[in-house]
CSV table of C-alpha atoms and ligand atoms in Angstrom, one decimal:
chain,number,residue,atom,x,y,z
A,467,MET,CA,-7.8,9.6,19.4
A,468,SER,CA,-8.7,11.9,22.2
A,469,ILE,CA,-10.7,9.3,24.1
A,470,ASP,CA,-7.5,7.4,25.1
A,471,LYS,CA,-5.4,10.4,25.9
A,472,GLN,CA,-5.4,9.3,29.5
A,473,LEU,CA,-3.8,5.9,28.9
A,474,PRO,CA,-0.2,5.6,29.7
A,475,SER,CA,2.0,5.7,26.6
A,476,THR,CA,4.2,2.7,25.9
A,477,ARG,CA,7.7,4.1,26.0
A,478,THR,CA,7.1,6.8,23.4
A,479,THR,CA,10.0,8.9,24.7
A,480,GLU,CA,12.5,6.1,24.3
A,481,LEU,CA,11.4,5.3,20.8
A,482,ASP,CA,11.5,8.9,19.9
A,483,SER,CA,15.0,9.3,21.1
A,484,ILE,CA,16.1,6.3,19.0
A,485,CYS,CA,14.3,7.5,15.9
A,486,LEU,CA,15.6,11.0,16.3
A,487,LYS,CA,19.1,9.6,15.8
A,488,ALA,CA,18.3,8.5,12.2
A,489,GLU,CA,15.7,9.4,9.6
A,490,VAL,CA,16.7,6.2,7.7
A,491,ILE,CA,16.8,2.8,9.3
A,492,PRO,CA,18.3,0.0,7.3
A,493,VAL,CA,16.3,-3.3,7.4
A,494,ILE,CA,18.9,-6.1,7.3
A,495,ALA,CA,18.7,-9.9,6.9
A,496,ILE,CA,22.2,-11.3,7.6
A,497,GLN,CA,22.7,-14.5,5.3
A,498,ARG,CA,26.3,-15.1,6.4
A,499,ILE,CA,27.5,-14.7,10.0
A,500,GLU,CA,30.8,-13.5,8.8
A,501,ASP,CA,29.0,-10.4,7.1
A,502,ALA,CA,27.3,-9.2,10.2
A,503,VAL,CA,30.0,-7.1,11.8
A,504,PRO,CA,31.5,-5.5,8.6
A,505,LEU,CA,28.1,-4.8,7.1
A,506,ALA,CA,26.8,-3.2,10.3
A,507,ARG,CA,30.1,-1.1,10.7
A,508,ALA,CA,29.9,0.1,7.1
A,509,LEU,CA,26.3,1.3,7.7
A,510,TYR,CA,27.4,2.9,11.0
A,511,ASP,CA,30.5,4.5,9.6
A,512,GLY,CA,28.4,5.9,6.7
A,513,GLY,CA,26.3,7.7,9.3
A,514,LEU,CA,23.3,5.3,9.9
A,515,THR,CA,23.4,4.5,13.6
A,516,VAL,CA,20.1,2.8,14.0
A,517,LEU,CA,19.8,-0.6,12.4
A,518,GLU,CA,17.0,-3.2,12.2
A,519,ILE,CA,18.4,-6.7,12.1
A,520,THR,CA,15.5,-9.1,11.1
A,521,LEU,CA,15.1,-12.6,12.6
A,522,ARG,CA,14.5,-13.9,9.0
A,523,THR,CA,17.8,-15.9,8.8
A,524,ASP,CA,19.2,-18.7,11.0
A,525,CYS,CA,22.2,-16.8,12.1
A,526,ALA,CA,20.3,-13.6,13.1
A,527,LEU,CA,20.5,-13.9,16.8
A,528,GLU,CA,24.2,-14.6,16.7
A,529,ALA,CA,24.6,-11.8,14.2
A,530,ILE,CA,22.9,-9.4,16.7
A,531,LYS,CA,25.1,-10.4,19.6
A,532,ARG,CA,28.2,-9.9,17.6
A,533,ILE,CA,27.1,-6.5,16.2
A,534,ASN,CA,26.2,-5.3,19.7
A,535,GLU,CA,29.6,-6.3,20.9
A,536,ALA,CA,31.4,-4.7,18.0
A,537,LEU,CA,29.4,-1.4,17.8
A,538,PRO,CA,28.0,-0.8,21.3
A,539,GLN,CA,27.2,2.8,20.4
A,540,ALA,CA,24.7,1.7,17.6
A,541,SER,CA,20.9,1.3,18.2
A,542,ILE,CA,19.9,-2.1,17.3
A,543,GLY,CA,16.3,-3.0,16.6
A,544,VAL,CA,15.4,-6.7,16.3
A,545,GLY,CA,12.9,-7.0,13.5
A,546,THR,CA,10.4,-9.5,12.2
A,547,VAL,CA,9.5,-10.5,15.7
A,548,LEU,CA,6.4,-12.6,15.3
A,549,THR,CA,5.8,-14.1,18.7
A,550,PRO,CA,6.4,-13.2,22.5
A,551,ALA,CA,9.0,-16.1,22.4
A,552,GLN,CA,11.0,-14.3,19.7
A,553,TYR,CA,10.5,-10.9,21.6
A,554,ARG,CA,12.2,-12.5,24.6
A,555,GLN,CA,15.1,-13.8,22.4
A,556,ALA,CA,15.5,-10.2,21.2
A,557,GLU,CA,15.6,-9.0,24.9
A,558,GLU,CA,18.4,-11.7,25.7
A,559,VAL,CA,20.5,-10.5,22.8
A,560,GLY,CA,20.4,-6.9,23.9
A,561,ALA,CA,17.9,-5.4,21.5
A,562,ASP,CA,17.5,-1.7,22.0
A,563,PHE,CA,14.0,-2.0,20.5
A,564,VAL,CA,11.7,-4.6,18.8
A,565,VAL,CA,10.0,-4.3,15.5
A,566,THR,CA,7.1,-6.4,14.3
A,567,PRO,CA,5.7,-6.6,10.8
A,568,GLY,CA,2.2,-6.9,12.0
A,569,THR,CA,0.6,-7.3,15.5
A,570,THR,CA,-1.2,-9.9,17.6
A,571,GLU,CA,-2.9,-9.3,20.9
A,572,ALA,CA,-0.2,-11.4,22.5
A,573,LEU,CA,2.6,-9.2,21.1
A,574,TYR,CA,0.8,-6.0,22.1
A,575,ARG,CA,0.2,-7.4,25.7
A,576,TYR,CA,3.8,-8.7,26.0
A,577,GLY,CA,5.4,-5.4,24.7
A,578,VAL,CA,3.6,-3.4,27.4
A,579,THR,CA,5.5,-5.4,30.1
A,580,SER,CA,8.9,-5.8,28.4
A,581,PRO,CA,11.8,-3.6,29.4
A,582,VAL,CA,12.5,-3.3,25.6
A,583,PRO,CA,10.2,-1.0,23.6
A,584,MET,CA,8.3,-2.2,20.6
A,585,LEU,CA,7.6,-0.6,17.4
A,586,PRO,CA,4.5,-2.5,16.2
A,587,GLY,CA,3.8,-3.1,12.6
A,588,VAL,CA,0.3,-1.8,11.5
A,589,ALA,CA,-1.2,-1.3,8.0
A,590,THR,CA,-4.8,-0.3,8.9
A,591,VAL,CA,-6.7,2.0,11.1
A,592,SER,CA,-8.1,-1.0,13.1
A,593,GLU,CA,-4.7,-2.3,14.0
A,594,LEU,CA,-3.7,1.2,14.9
A,595,MET,CA,-6.7,1.7,17.2
A,596,THR,CA,-5.9,-1.7,18.9
A,597,GLY,CA,-2.3,-0.6,19.6
A,598,TRP,CA,-3.4,2.7,20.7
A,599,GLN,CA,-5.7,1.2,23.3
A,600,TYR,CA,-2.6,-0.7,24.7
A,601,GLY,CA,-0.8,2.6,25.0
A,602,TYR,CA,1.4,2.5,21.8
A,603,ARG,CA,1.9,5.8,20.0
A,604,ARG,CA,4.7,5.0,17.6
A,605,PHE,CA,4.2,2.3,14.8
A,606,LYS,CA,5.9,0.7,11.9
A,607,PHE,CA,3.7,1.2,8.9
A,608,PHE,CA,4.2,-2.0,6.8
A,609,PRO,CA,4.0,-2.8,3.9
A,610,ALA,CA,3.9,0.9,3.2
A,611,GLU,CA,3.7,1.1,-0.6
A,612,ALA,CA,1.4,-1.9,-0.9
A,613,SER,CA,-0.9,-0.5,1.9
A,614,GLY,CA,-1.6,2.9,0.4
A,615,GLY,CA,1.7,4.7,1.0
A,616,ILE,CA,1.7,8.3,1.5
A,617,LYS,CA,-2.2,8.6,1.0
A,618,ALA,CA,-2.8,6.1,3.8
A,619,LEU,CA,-0.5,8.0,6.1
A,620,LYS,CA,-2.3,11.2,5.5
A,621,SER,CA,-5.6,9.5,6.0
A,622,PHE,CA,-4.3,8.0,9.4
A,623,ALA,CA,-3.6,11.7,10.5
A,624,GLY,CA,-7.3,12.4,10.3
A,625,PRO,CA,-8.6,10.3,13.2
A,626,ILE,CA,-5.3,9.7,15.0
A,627,PRO,CA,-3.1,12.7,14.5
A,628,GLU,CA,-0.8,12.0,17.4
A,629,ALA,CA,0.4,8.6,16.1
A,630,ARG,CA,3.9,8.7,14.4
A,631,PHE,CA,5.2,6.1,12.0
A,632,CYS,CA,8.3,4.6,10.5
A,633,PRO,CA,7.1,3.4,7.1
A,634,THR,CA,8.9,0.4,5.4
A,635,GLY,CA,8.2,-1.8,2.4
A,636,GLY,CA,8.8,-0.3,-1.0
A,637,ILE,CA,10.8,2.7,0.2
A,638,GLY,CA,14.0,3.6,-1.4
A,639,ILE,CA,16.2,6.7,-2.2
A,640,ASN,CA,13.5,8.1,-4.7
A,641,ASN,CA,10.5,8.2,-2.4
A,642,ALA,CA,12.0,8.5,1.1
A,643,GLU,CA,12.0,12.2,1.0
A,644,ASP,CA,8.2,12.3,0.3
A,645,TYR,CA,7.4,10.2,3.2
A,646,LEU,CA,9.8,12.1,5.5
A,647,ALA,CA,8.0,15.3,4.5
A,648,LEU,CA,4.8,14.1,6.3
A,649,LYS,CA,4.1,15.3,9.8
A,650,ASN,CA,3.3,11.9,11.2
A,651,VAL,CA,6.5,10.2,9.8
A,652,MET,CA,9.5,10.1,12.2
A,653,CYS,CA,11.8,8.1,10.0
A,654,VAL,CA,11.8,5.5,7.2
A,655,GLY,CA,13.2,2.0,6.8
A,656,GLY,CA,14.2,-0.3,4.1
A,657,SER,CA,16.4,-2.8,2.6
A,658,TRP,CA,17.7,-0.7,-0.2
A,659,LEU,CA,20.8,0.2,1.7
A,660,THR,CA,22.1,-3.3,1.7
A,661,PRO,CA,21.7,-4.6,-1.9
A,662,LYS,CA,22.3,-8.3,-2.2
A,663,SER,CA,24.8,-7.9,-5.0
A,664,LEU,CA,27.0,-5.6,-2.8
A,665,VAL,CA,26.7,-7.7,0.2
A,666,ASP,CA,27.5,-10.9,-1.7
A,667,ALA,CA,30.6,-9.1,-3.1
A,668,GLU,CA,31.6,-8.0,0.4
A,669,ASP,CA,31.7,-4.5,-1.0
A,670,TRP,CA,31.6,-2.8,2.4
A,671,ASP,CA,32.9,0.6,0.9
A,672,ALA,CA,30.1,0.8,-1.5
A,673,ILE,CA,27.6,0.2,1.3
A,674,ARG,CA,29.3,2.7,3.3
A,675,LEU,CA,28.8,5.2,0.6
A,676,LEU,CA,25.2,4.3,0.1
A,677,ALA,CA,24.7,4.8,3.9
A,678,ARG,CA,26.5,8.2,3.7
A,679,GLU,CA,24.4,9.4,0.8
A,680,ALA,CA,21.2,8.5,2.7
A,681,ALA,CA,22.5,10.0,6.0
A,682,GLU,CA,23.4,13.3,4.3
A,683,ARG,CA,20.4,13.6,2.2
A,684,PHE,CA,17.9,12.8,4.9
A,685,HIS,CA,19.4,14.2,8.1
A,686,HIS,CA,17.2,15.8,10.6
B,512,3PG,C1,10.7,-4.6,6.3
B,512,3PG,O1,10.4,-5.7,7.0
B,512,3PG,O2,10.6,-3.5,6.8
B,512,3PG,C2,10.7,-4.8,4.8
B,512,3PG,O3,11.0,-6.1,4.5
B,512,3PG,C3,11.6,-3.8,4.1
B,512,3PG,O4,11.0,-3.6,2.9
B,512,3PG,P1,11.8,-3.3,1.7
B,512,3PG,O5,12.6,-4.5,1.4
B,512,3PG,O6,10.8,-3.1,0.6
B,512,3PG,O7,12.7,-2.2,1.8
């Protein structure tokens, strides 16, 4: 969107340096607080150093605090942020970045002023255009598969070729590569690295292996 090239971009460099560290970002919902650190450590040791912890569970904020303490080198995104109030909570627990599933004007406005960069979730060109006007250049594309997947991303590149995306929603080991091959995709995210059965069984070794497989297969 060349008309907006003059606008300041909202922390594009910071987001790029985070996303450069990982082509794959596990999207995690911590159900039991005791799982937080061993789960994050398994993913980190497997080679996935950028993690998105969602605010979808009661213990999420406490989990993020503990993970930050145990793994200070990991980049922690706080996900499923729906309101500016949750954005502030993410800042307080030391988020490196904030991820939203969709956007509101309030979130777009808050994100511009926050010290923590935001990866806003968009699924349509209109949402993308609104974010672009606020200065956002990097977006989550969610829900990716349900919103047109690879075809939609190729279409976004027509009018807004400078935008880059982290698609999530329906992405797994079998289609991640196809997404990563697109010029406007910087990384992909998903819950496939933390299958419920392995987490419930506390099989951290198996999760480390899943992470390693993804890290080796999809490295930059
Ligand atoms: C997200 O918020 O990114 C999604 O819930 C992840 O989607 P998935 O479970 O289909 O990977």
